[in-house]
XYZ file of C-alpha atoms in Angstrom:
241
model
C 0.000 0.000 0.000
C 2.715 2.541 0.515
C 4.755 1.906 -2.677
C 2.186 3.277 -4.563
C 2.733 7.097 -5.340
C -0.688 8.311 -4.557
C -1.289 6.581 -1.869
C 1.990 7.813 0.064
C 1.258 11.066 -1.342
C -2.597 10.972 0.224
C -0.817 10.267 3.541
C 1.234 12.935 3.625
C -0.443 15.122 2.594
C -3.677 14.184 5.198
C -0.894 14.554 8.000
C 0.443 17.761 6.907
C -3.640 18.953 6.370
C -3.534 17.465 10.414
C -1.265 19.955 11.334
C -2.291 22.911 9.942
C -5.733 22.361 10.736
C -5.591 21.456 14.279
C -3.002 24.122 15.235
C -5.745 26.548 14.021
C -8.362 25.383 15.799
C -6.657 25.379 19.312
C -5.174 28.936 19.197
C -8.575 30.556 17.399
C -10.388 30.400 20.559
C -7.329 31.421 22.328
C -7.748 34.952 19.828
C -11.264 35.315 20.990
C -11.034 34.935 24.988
C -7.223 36.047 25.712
C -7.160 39.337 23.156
C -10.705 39.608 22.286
C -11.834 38.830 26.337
C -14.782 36.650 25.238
C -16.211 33.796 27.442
C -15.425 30.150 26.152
C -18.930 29.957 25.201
C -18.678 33.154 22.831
C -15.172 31.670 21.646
C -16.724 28.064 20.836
C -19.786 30.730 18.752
C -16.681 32.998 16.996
C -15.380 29.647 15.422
C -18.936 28.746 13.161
C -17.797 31.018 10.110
C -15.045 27.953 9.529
C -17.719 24.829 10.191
C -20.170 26.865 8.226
C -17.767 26.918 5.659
C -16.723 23.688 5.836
C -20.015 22.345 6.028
C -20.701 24.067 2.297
C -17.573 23.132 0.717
C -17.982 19.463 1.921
C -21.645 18.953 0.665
C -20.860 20.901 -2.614
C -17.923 19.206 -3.135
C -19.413 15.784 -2.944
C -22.225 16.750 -5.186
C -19.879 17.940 -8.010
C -17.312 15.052 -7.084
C -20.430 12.284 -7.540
C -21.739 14.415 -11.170
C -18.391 14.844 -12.774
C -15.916 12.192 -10.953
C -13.192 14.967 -10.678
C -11.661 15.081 -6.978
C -7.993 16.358 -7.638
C -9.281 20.227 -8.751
C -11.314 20.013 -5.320
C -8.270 18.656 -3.391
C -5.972 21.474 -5.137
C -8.473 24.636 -5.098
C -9.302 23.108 -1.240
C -5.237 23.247 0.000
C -4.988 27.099 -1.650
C -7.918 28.236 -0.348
C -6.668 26.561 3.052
C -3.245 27.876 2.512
C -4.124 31.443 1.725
C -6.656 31.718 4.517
C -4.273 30.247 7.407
C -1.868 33.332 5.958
C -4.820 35.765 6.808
C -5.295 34.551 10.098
C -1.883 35.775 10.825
C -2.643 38.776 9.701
C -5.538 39.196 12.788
C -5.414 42.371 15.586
C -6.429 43.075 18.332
C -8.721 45.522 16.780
C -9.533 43.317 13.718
C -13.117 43.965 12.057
C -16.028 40.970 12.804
C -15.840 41.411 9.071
C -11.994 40.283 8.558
C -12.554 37.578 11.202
C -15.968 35.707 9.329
C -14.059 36.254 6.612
C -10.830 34.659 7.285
C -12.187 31.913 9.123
C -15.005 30.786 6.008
C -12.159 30.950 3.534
C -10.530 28.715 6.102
C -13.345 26.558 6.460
C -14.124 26.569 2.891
C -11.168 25.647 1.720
C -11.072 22.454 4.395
C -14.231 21.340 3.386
C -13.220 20.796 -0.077
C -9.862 18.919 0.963
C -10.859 16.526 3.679
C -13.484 14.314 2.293
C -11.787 14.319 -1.581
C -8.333 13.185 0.301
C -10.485 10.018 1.515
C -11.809 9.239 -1.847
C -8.253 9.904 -3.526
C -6.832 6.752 -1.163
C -10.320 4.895 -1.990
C -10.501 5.062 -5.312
C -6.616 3.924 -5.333
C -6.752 0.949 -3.736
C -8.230 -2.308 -4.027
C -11.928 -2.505 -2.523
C -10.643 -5.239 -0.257
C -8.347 -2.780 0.866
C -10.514 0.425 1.424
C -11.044 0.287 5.361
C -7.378 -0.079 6.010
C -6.367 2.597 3.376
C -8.735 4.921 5.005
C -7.909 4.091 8.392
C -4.601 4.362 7.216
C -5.129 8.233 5.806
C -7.070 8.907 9.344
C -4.139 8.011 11.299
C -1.738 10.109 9.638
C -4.208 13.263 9.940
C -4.205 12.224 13.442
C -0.985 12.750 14.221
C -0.167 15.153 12.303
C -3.023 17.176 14.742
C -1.137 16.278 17.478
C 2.434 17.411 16.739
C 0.789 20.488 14.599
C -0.423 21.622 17.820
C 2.975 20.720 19.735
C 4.822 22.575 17.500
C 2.587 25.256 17.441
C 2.279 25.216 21.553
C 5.922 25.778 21.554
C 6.430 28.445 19.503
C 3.373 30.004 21.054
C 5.084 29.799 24.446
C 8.435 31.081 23.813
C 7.121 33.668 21.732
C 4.561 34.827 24.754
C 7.855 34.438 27.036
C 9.586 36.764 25.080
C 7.489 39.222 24.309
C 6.339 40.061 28.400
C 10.378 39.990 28.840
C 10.749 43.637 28.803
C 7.644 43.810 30.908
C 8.497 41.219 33.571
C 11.520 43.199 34.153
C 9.644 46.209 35.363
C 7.237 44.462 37.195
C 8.001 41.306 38.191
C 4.261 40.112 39.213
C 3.469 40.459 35.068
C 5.444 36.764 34.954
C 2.206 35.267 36.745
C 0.196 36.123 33.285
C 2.453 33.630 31.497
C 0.516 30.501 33.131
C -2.893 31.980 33.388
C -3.551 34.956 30.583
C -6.550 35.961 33.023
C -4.337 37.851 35.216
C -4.062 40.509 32.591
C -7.354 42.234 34.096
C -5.857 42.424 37.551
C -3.084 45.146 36.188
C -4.012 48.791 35.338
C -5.466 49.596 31.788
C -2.231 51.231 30.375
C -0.239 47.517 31.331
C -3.014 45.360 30.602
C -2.896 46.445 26.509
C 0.297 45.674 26.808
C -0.178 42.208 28.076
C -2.898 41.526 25.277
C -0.569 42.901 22.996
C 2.048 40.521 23.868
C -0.466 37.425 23.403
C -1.526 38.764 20.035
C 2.065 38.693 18.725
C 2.799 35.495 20.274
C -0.678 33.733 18.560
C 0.366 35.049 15.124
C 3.343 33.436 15.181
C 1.972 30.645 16.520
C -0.267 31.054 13.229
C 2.379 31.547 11.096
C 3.736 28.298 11.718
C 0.702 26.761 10.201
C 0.901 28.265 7.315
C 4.181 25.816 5.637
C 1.962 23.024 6.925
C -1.034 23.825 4.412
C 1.791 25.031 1.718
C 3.650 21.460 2.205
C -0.236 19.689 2.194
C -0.859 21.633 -1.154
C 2.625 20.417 -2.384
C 2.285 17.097 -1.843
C -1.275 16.772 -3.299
C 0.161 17.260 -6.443
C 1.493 13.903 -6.770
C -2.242 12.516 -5.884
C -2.795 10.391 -9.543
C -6.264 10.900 -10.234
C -8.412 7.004 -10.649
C -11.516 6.574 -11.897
C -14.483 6.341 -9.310
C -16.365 3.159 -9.320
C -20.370 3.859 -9.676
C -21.368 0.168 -8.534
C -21.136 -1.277 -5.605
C -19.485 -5.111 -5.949
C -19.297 -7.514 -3.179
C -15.880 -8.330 -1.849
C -15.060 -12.114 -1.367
C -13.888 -12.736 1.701
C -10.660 -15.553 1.558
């Protein structure tokens, strides 16, 4: 199963999609209650321009997918859309519009809905039909842990960056350190340090962003070696040995 070029390519490129993807859905709702000062509930609310979006990529996609038996465009278009969108996210304020923000996370969304189910049919339609549930097992245990170190690597650049940016701060007021293991400290300082603080966050989440975005580029990359295969339209029963 992994000697054949599409299929490798499929699993790298669902791992990569796992880190990109995952690392952007921790530290979003860290953007609405650290910077933004939302409750979790509000945060969890904030994040429904990217399901939306998914939700409308992913049922569109499978409509077109099922008429026309084209997945790679869908795959391709999915991965830029992803890419370019991650990139925007790093681009957020503190003062950034509700606009920029539905905006940036729908693209986002958007862009992940037409990737993640037409990676799955990629390794289907690749492979034996013998050999489907372990292919796409397979695909979901790459995007798996890709999540899981995307958001490691992510974590860590997040916390040095937040580490170095209160530096200069810590060293006037030494109490400001206690914000680096709970953010909801910030409010307990006077207006003129508390921007400051939030400031600080903001900087360290778009980098923290940033280092999603070669994860999407490097998914986009390697969905170019995906080989396109004809869907089946019938369903034949597998013979068990």
């Amino acid at each position: 199963m992994f000697k054949s070029r599409t299929n490798a390519a499929v699993f790298v490129t669902c791992f990569f999609i796992g880190m990109g993807f995952f690392g952007i859905m921790f530290f979003m709702p860290l953007y609405f209650q650290i910077v933004r000062q939302e409750s979790a509930t509000k945060a969890g609310l904030e994040m429904l321009p990217l399901i939306v979006g998914l939700l409308i990529a992913s049922i569109s996609s499978g409509f077109m997918v099922s008429k026309y038996g084209q997945y790679l465009p869908f795959i391709w278009v999915g991965l830029a859309l992803s890419t370019t969108g991650t990139g925007l996210l790093s681009l957020l304020t503190e003062d950034s519009s509700r606009g920029e923000i539905i905006g940036y996370l729908f693209i986002n969304g958007f862009g992940l809905g037409f990737c993640m189910q037409t990676t799955m049919l990629a390794i289907q339609s690749s492979v034996e039909r013998k050999d489907i549930a372990i292919a796409t097992s397979n695909a979901t245990f790459f995007r798996t842990v890709g999540s899981v170190l995307g958001v490691a690597i992510a974590g860590t650049v997040f916390n040095n960056a937040i580490k170095k940016n209160l530096g200069p701060l810590i060293l006037k007021n030494p109490d400001i350190a206690a914000v680096i293991s709970d953010s909801y400290l910030a409010s307990t300082f006077d207006s003129a340090i508390e921007v400051q603080i939030l400031h600080a966050y903001m900087l360290a989440l778009r980098s923290a962003f940033r280092v999603c975005i070669p994860f999407m580029g490097l998914a986009f990359f390697f969905s170019l070696f995906i080989k396109r295969h004809k869907l089946s339209k019938t369903l034949e029963p597998v013979v068990l040995e």
